[in-house]
CSV table of C-alpha atoms in Angstrom, one decimal:
chain,number,residue,atom,x,y,z
P,1,MET,CA,43.6,109.0,150.5
P,2,THR,CA,41.1,107.9,152.9
P,3,GLU,CA,37.7,109.0,154.1
P,4,GLN,CA,39.5,111.6,156.6
P,5,ASN,CA,41.7,113.1,154.0
P,6,ARG,CA,40.0,114.7,151.0
P,7,LEU,CA,41.8,118.1,151.2
P,8,PHE,CA,44.3,117.8,148.4
P,9,ASN,CA,43.7,119.7,145.5
P,10,ASP,CA,45.0,121.4,142.3
P,11,GLU,CA,46.9,124.1,144.4
P,12,ASP,CA,48.5,121.6,146.2
P,13,MET,CA,49.8,119.8,143.2
P,14,LEU,CA,51.0,123.0,141.7
P,15,PHE,CA,52.9,124.0,144.9
P,16,ARG,CA,53.7,120.9,146.5
P,17,ARG,CA,57.1,121.7,147.2
P,18,ASP,CA,55.9,124.4,149.6
P,19,ARG,CA,53.5,121.9,151.3
P,20,ARG,CA,56.1,119.4,152.4
P,21,ASP,CA,55.8,121.0,156.0
P,22,ARG,CA,51.9,120.1,156.3
P,23,PRO,CA,51.9,116.7,157.7
P,24,GLU,CA,48.1,116.5,157.0
P,25,ALA,CA,48.8,116.5,153.3
P,26,TRP,CA,51.4,113.7,153.2
P,27,SER,CA,50.0,111.3,155.9
P,28,ASP,CA,46.8,109.7,157.0
P,29,VAL,CA,45.3,106.7,159.0
P,30,SER,CA,42.6,104.2,158.0
P,31,LYS,CA,41.2,101.1,159.2
P,32,ARG,CA,39.3,100.1,155.9
P,33,GLY,CA,41.9,100.7,153.2
P,34,MET,CA,44.3,103.3,151.7
P,35,VAL,CA,45.4,104.4,148.4
P,36,ALA,CA,48.8,106.2,147.3
P,37,ALA,CA,49.6,107.3,144.1
P,38,ALA,CA,51.9,110.2,142.6
P,39,HIS,CA,48.9,112.4,141.8
P,40,TYR,CA,45.9,113.1,144.0
P,41,ARG,CA,43.4,112.4,141.1
P,42,ALA,CA,44.8,109.0,140.6
P,43,THR,CA,44.5,108.5,144.3
P,44,GLU,CA,40.9,109.6,144.2
P,45,ALA,CA,40.3,107.1,141.3
P,46,GLY,CA,41.6,104.2,143.6
P,47,ALA,CA,39.8,105.4,146.7
P,48,ARG,CA,36.6,105.5,144.8
P,49,MET,CA,36.9,101.9,143.8
P,50,LEU,CA,37.2,101.0,147.4
P,51,ALA,CA,34.1,103.2,148.5
P,52,MET,CA,32.3,101.1,145.5
P,53,GLY,CA,33.0,97.8,147.2
P,54,GLY,CA,35.9,97.0,145.3
P,55,ASN,CA,39.2,95.5,146.6
P,56,ALA,CA,42.9,96.7,146.6
P,57,VAL,CA,43.3,95.2,143.0
P,58,ASP,CA,40.5,97.2,141.6
P,59,ALA,CA,41.9,100.3,143.3
P,60,ALA,CA,45.5,99.7,142.2
P,61,VAL,CA,44.2,99.2,138.4
P,62,ALA,CA,42.1,102.3,138.7
P,63,SER,CA,44.7,104.4,140.2
P,64,ALA,CA,47.2,103.1,137.5
P,65,LEU,CA,44.9,104.0,134.5
P,66,ALA,CA,44.2,107.5,136.0
P,67,LEU,CA,47.8,108.1,136.7
P,68,GLY,CA,48.4,107.5,132.9
P,69,VAL,CA,46.3,110.4,132.1
P,70,CYS,CA,47.7,112.8,134.8
P,71,GLU,CA,51.4,111.9,134.6
P,72,PRO,CA,51.8,110.5,131.0
P,73,ALA,CA,55.6,110.8,130.9
P,74,GLY,CA,55.6,108.1,133.9
P,75,SER,CA,52.6,105.8,133.2
P,76,GLY,CA,50.5,104.8,130.5
P,77,LEU,CA,49.1,102.1,128.1
P,78,GLY,CA,52.2,101.8,126.2
P,79,GLY,CA,54.3,100.8,129.1
P,80,MET,CA,55.3,98.1,131.1
P,81,THR,CA,53.7,96.9,134.4
P,82,ALA,CA,54.3,94.7,137.2
P,83,MET,CA,52.4,94.5,140.5
P,84,VAL,CA,53.0,92.9,144.0
P,85,ILE,CA,49.5,91.4,145.2
P,86,HIS,CA,48.8,90.1,148.8
P,87,LEU,CA,45.7,87.9,149.2
P,88,GLY,CA,44.7,88.2,152.9
P,89,PRO,CA,42.3,85.2,153.3
P,90,ALA,CA,44.8,82.9,151.6
P,91,GLY,CA,48.0,84.4,153.1
P,92,ARG,CA,49.7,84.5,149.7
P,93,THR,CA,52.0,87.3,148.4
P,94,PHE,CA,53.1,87.2,144.7
P,95,VAL,CA,54.5,89.3,141.8
P,96,LEU,CA,52.7,89.6,138.3
P,97,GLU,CA,55.8,89.9,136.3
P,98,GLY,CA,54.9,91.8,133.1
P,99,SER,CA,58.1,92.6,131.4
P,100,CYS,CA,58.0,93.9,127.8
P,101,ARG,CA,59.3,92.0,124.9
P,102,ALA,CA,60.9,93.2,121.9
P,103,PRO,CA,59.2,93.2,118.6
P,104,LEU,CA,60.3,90.5,116.3
P,105,GLN,CA,61.7,92.7,113.7
P,106,ALA,CA,63.8,94.3,116.4
P,107,THR,CA,66.9,92.0,115.6
P,108,PRO,CA,70.5,93.0,116.9
P,109,GLU,CA,71.4,93.8,113.1
P,110,ALA,CA,68.2,96.1,112.8
P,111,LEU,CA,68.9,97.7,116.0
P,112,ALA,CA,72.5,98.6,115.0
P,113,ARG,CA,71.3,100.7,112.3
P,114,CYS,CA,68.9,102.9,114.0
P,115,PRO,CA,68.3,105.0,117.1
P,116,ARG,CA,67.1,103.3,119.8
P,117,ARG,CA,66.4,106.1,122.7
P,118,ARG,CA,63.1,107.6,121.3
P,119,GLY,CA,60.9,107.3,118.4
P,120,TYR,CA,58.9,104.5,116.9
P,121,ARG,CA,62.0,101.9,116.7
P,122,ALA,CA,62.5,102.7,120.5
P,123,VAL,CA,59.1,100.9,121.4
P,124,ALA,CA,58.8,97.5,122.9
P,125,VAL,CA,55.5,95.5,123.0
P,126,PRO,CA,53.5,97.1,125.9
P,127,THR,CA,52.4,94.9,128.8
P,128,THR,CA,50.3,97.3,130.9
P,129,PRO,CA,47.0,96.7,129.3
P,130,ALA,CA,47.6,92.7,129.5
P,131,VAL,CA,48.7,93.0,133.2
P,132,LEU,CA,45.8,95.2,134.4
P,133,GLN,CA,43.3,93.0,132.7
P,134,TYR,CA,44.7,89.8,134.2
P,135,ALA,CA,44.7,91.2,137.6
P,136,LEU,CA,41.2,92.5,137.2
P,137,GLN,CA,39.9,89.2,135.9
P,138,LYS,CA,41.6,86.9,138.4
P,139,TYR,CA,41.7,89.0,141.6
P,140,GLY,CA,39.5,92.1,140.9
P,141,ALA,CA,35.8,92.5,142.3
P,142,LEU,CA,34.6,95.2,139.9
P,143,LYS,CA,33.9,95.2,136.2
P,144,ALA,CA,36.4,96.8,133.8
P,145,GLU,CA,34.1,99.6,132.8
P,146,GLN,CA,33.9,100.8,136.5
P,147,VAL,CA,37.4,100.6,137.0
P,148,LEU,CA,38.0,102.7,133.8
P,149,ALA,CA,35.5,105.3,134.5
P,150,PRO,CA,37.6,107.7,136.4
P,151,ALA,CA,40.5,107.7,133.8
P,152,ILE,CA,37.9,108.2,131.0
P,153,ALA,CA,36.6,111.2,132.9
P,154,LEU,CA,40.0,112.7,133.5
P,155,ALA,CA,41.0,112.3,130.0
P,156,GLU,CA,37.8,114.1,128.7
P,157,GLU,CA,37.3,116.8,131.2
P,158,GLY,CA,40.9,117.6,131.9
P,159,TYR,CA,43.1,118.4,134.9
P,160,ALA,CA,45.5,121.2,135.9
P,161,VAL,CA,49.1,120.5,134.3
P,162,THR,CA,51.6,120.3,137.2
P,163,PRO,CA,54.9,121.9,137.3
P,164,LEU,CA,56.6,118.3,136.7
P,165,GLN,CA,54.5,117.6,133.7
P,166,SER,CA,55.1,121.3,132.1
P,167,ASP,CA,59.2,120.9,132.8
P,168,LEU,CA,59.2,117.4,131.2
P,169,ALA,CA,57.5,118.8,128.1
P,170,ARG,CA,59.6,121.8,128.1
P,171,ARG,CA,62.7,119.3,128.3
P,172,TYR,CA,61.6,117.2,125.4
P,173,ARG,CA,59.9,119.8,123.5
P,174,LYS,CA,62.0,119.6,120.5
P,175,SER,CA,61.6,115.9,120.0
P,176,LEU,CA,57.8,116.1,120.7
P,177,ALA,CA,57.7,118.9,118.0
P,178,ARG,CA,59.4,116.8,115.4
P,179,GLU,CA,57.0,113.7,115.8
P,180,ASN,CA,53.1,113.6,115.5
P,181,ALA,CA,52.8,113.5,119.2
P,182,ALA,CA,53.2,117.3,119.2
P,183,SER,CA,49.5,117.8,118.7
P,184,LEU,CA,48.9,115.6,121.7
P,185,PHE,CA,51.1,117.2,124.3
P,186,LEU,CA,52.0,120.6,123.0
P,187,ASP,CA,49.8,123.7,122.5
P,188,GLY,CA,48.9,125.1,119.2
P,189,ARG,CA,52.3,127.0,119.0
P,190,LEU,CA,54.2,123.9,119.7
P,191,LYS,CA,55.0,125.1,123.5
P,192,PRO,CA,54.5,123.2,126.6
P,193,PHE,CA,51.1,123.8,128.6
P,194,PRO,CA,51.9,126.1,131.5
P,195,PRO,CA,51.5,124.7,135.1
P,196,GLY,CA,47.9,125.0,136.3
P,197,SER,CA,46.4,125.3,132.7
P,198,ARG,CA,43.7,122.9,131.9
P,199,PHE,CA,45.0,119.7,129.8
P,200,ARG,CA,42.4,117.6,128.0
P,201,GLN,CA,43.2,114.4,126.2
P,202,PRO,CA,40.2,113.4,123.8
P,203,ALA,CA,42.2,110.9,121.8
P,204,LEU,CA,43.2,109.0,125.0
P,205,ALA,CA,39.7,109.3,126.3
P,206,ARG,CA,38.3,107.4,123.2
P,207,THR,CA,41.0,104.8,123.7
P,208,LEU,CA,40.0,104.2,127.0
P,209,ARG,CA,36.3,104.1,126.2
P,210,ARG,CA,37.1,101.4,123.5
P,211,LEU,CA,38.9,99.3,126.1
P,212,ALA,CA,35.9,99.7,128.4
P,213,LYS,CA,33.5,98.6,125.6
P,214,ALA,CA,35.6,95.8,123.8
P,215,GLY,CA,37.8,94.7,126.6
P,216,PHE,CA,41.8,95.1,127.2
P,217,GLU,CA,42.3,92.5,124.3
P,218,ASP,CA,41.2,95.1,121.8
P,219,PHE,CA,44.6,96.7,122.4
P,220,TYR,CA,46.4,93.4,121.1
P,221,THR,CA,43.9,92.0,118.6
P,222,GLY,CA,41.1,94.5,117.9
P,223,GLN,CA,40.6,97.9,116.5
P,224,ILE,CA,43.3,99.5,118.5
P,225,ALA,CA,45.7,96.9,117.8
P,226,ARG,CA,45.1,97.7,113.9
P,227,GLN,CA,45.5,101.3,114.4
P,228,ILE,CA,48.8,100.6,116.4
P,229,CYS,CA,50.1,98.5,113.4
P,230,ARG,CA,49.2,101.0,110.9
P,231,ASP,CA,50.7,103.7,112.7
P,232,MET,CA,53.9,101.6,113.0
P,233,SER,CA,54.0,100.6,109.4
P,234,GLN,CA,53.6,104.4,108.3
P,235,ASN,CA,56.4,105.7,110.6
P,236,GLY,CA,59.1,102.9,110.4
P,237,GLY,CA,58.2,101.2,113.9
P,238,PHE,CA,59.1,97.5,114.6
P,239,ILE,CA,55.9,96.4,116.3
P,240,GLN,CA,53.7,94.2,113.9
P,241,ALA,CA,50.4,92.4,114.4
P,242,GLN,CA,52.1,89.1,115.4
P,243,ASP,CA,53.9,91.0,118.1
P,244,LEU,CA,50.5,92.3,119.7
P,245,ALA,CA,48.5,89.0,119.0
P,246,ASN,CA,51.0,87.1,120.9
P,247,ILE,CA,49.5,88.9,124.1
P,248,PRO,CA,52.4,89.3,126.6
P,249,TRP,CA,50.2,88.0,129.6
P,250,PRO,CA,52.2,88.1,133.0
P,251,ALA,CA,53.5,85.4,135.0
P,252,GLU,CA,53.0,85.0,138.5
P,253,LYS,CA,56.3,84.7,140.5
P,254,ASN,CA,57.4,84.6,144.2
P,255,PRO,CA,58.3,88.1,145.3
P,256,SER,CA,61.9,89.0,146.4
P,257,ALA,CA,61.9,89.3,150.3
P,258,VAL,CA,63.9,89.9,153.4
P,259,GLN,CA,63.1,89.8,157.1
P,260,PHE,CA,63.1,93.3,158.7
P,261,GLY,CA,62.5,93.3,162.4
P,262,ASN,CA,59.1,91.6,162.8
P,263,TRP,CA,58.3,92.4,159.2
P,264,ARG,CA,58.7,90.4,156.0
P,265,ILE,CA,59.2,93.0,153.3
P,266,CYS,CA,58.1,91.8,149.8
P,267,THR,CA,58.6,93.6,146.6
P,268,MET,CA,59.8,93.2,143.0
P,269,GLY,CA,63.0,91.8,141.6
P,270,PRO,CA,64.7,92.7,138.5
P,271,PRO,CA,63.7,94.7,136.3
P,272,GLY,CA,62.1,96.6,139.2
P,273,GLY,CA,64.2,98.2,141.7
P,274,GLY,CA,63.2,96.0,144.6
P,275,LEU,CA,66.6,94.5,145.2
P,276,ALA,CA,68.0,98.0,146.0
P,277,LEU,CA,65.3,98.5,148.4
P,278,LEU,CA,66.0,95.2,150.2
P,279,GLN,CA,69.6,96.0,150.2
P,280,MET,CA,69.1,99.4,151.8
P,281,LEU,CA,66.9,97.7,154.4
P,282,ARG,CA,69.5,95.1,155.3
P,283,LEU,CA,72.2,97.7,155.3
P,284,PHE,CA,70.2,99.8,157.7
P,285,ALA,CA,69.3,96.9,160.1
P,286,ALA,CA,72.8,95.9,160.4
P,287,SER,CA,74.2,99.3,161.2
P,288,SER,CA,71.2,100.7,163.3
P,289,SER,CA,71.9,101.3,166.7
P,290,GLY,CA,68.2,100.7,167.8
P,291,GLU,CA,67.7,104.4,168.7
P,292,PHE,CA,67.0,105.7,165.1
P,293,ASP,CA,64.5,108.6,164.8
P,294,PRO,CA,62.6,108.5,161.6
P,295,ASP,CA,61.9,112.1,161.9
């Protein structure tokens, strides 16, 4: 999203399959910066950081936090984050590698005796808060309170549920209804919210406000950490205080890269999907006749 393109709205998200023939909805040009995300509200959050004088890291973190509100099945504080960062003045490109760690109690013997696909014992130690804080502190230009503000507002005021989110909730409704997440993601009748309905997340808003006030460390060593450990203990989860206290700070690593024409393409290696991307580009370069029409 740039200054020129502010036309995307809830209706476009509801009917985006029907908007694929509208180039103005999916492309734009800017000389001052650009933000792209899977939900336009997350894109707006990042663009707001640029308008406030923030840099690309501020925009990326704000977009990630807002996307955790708008697409909770695909992003969020309980997940894993890695970032590719380019520092223009220094000419440096690197990866913040934030792979999750297994809890200390999740031994092979313990895992062999329990379900591992969903539920409390399927959870690894989240890295998203640590990676986002590290990026902001070392490479951002704005304060955490400023970067968190759009996500907090989205969680408090709500947004229109997309068909994707409604479909995913319907697919996992039985699992959600059996656990205590039902009150967070299903309506009073334990049904998915229909597309277009207003979805508010006051509990998430309180968590984000706490992070803005106490810092992202609170997720690992403060009030939020104690709540996580209490919840894990009450529900048979593996994560304990020691797992969170050993904050999984990211490591700075060299990116995976290939030369593609005049471009050097940098991306993430495993566990990300960057290697597949680089292989596709190399295969295309080797097989292209030079007359390829991208349209």
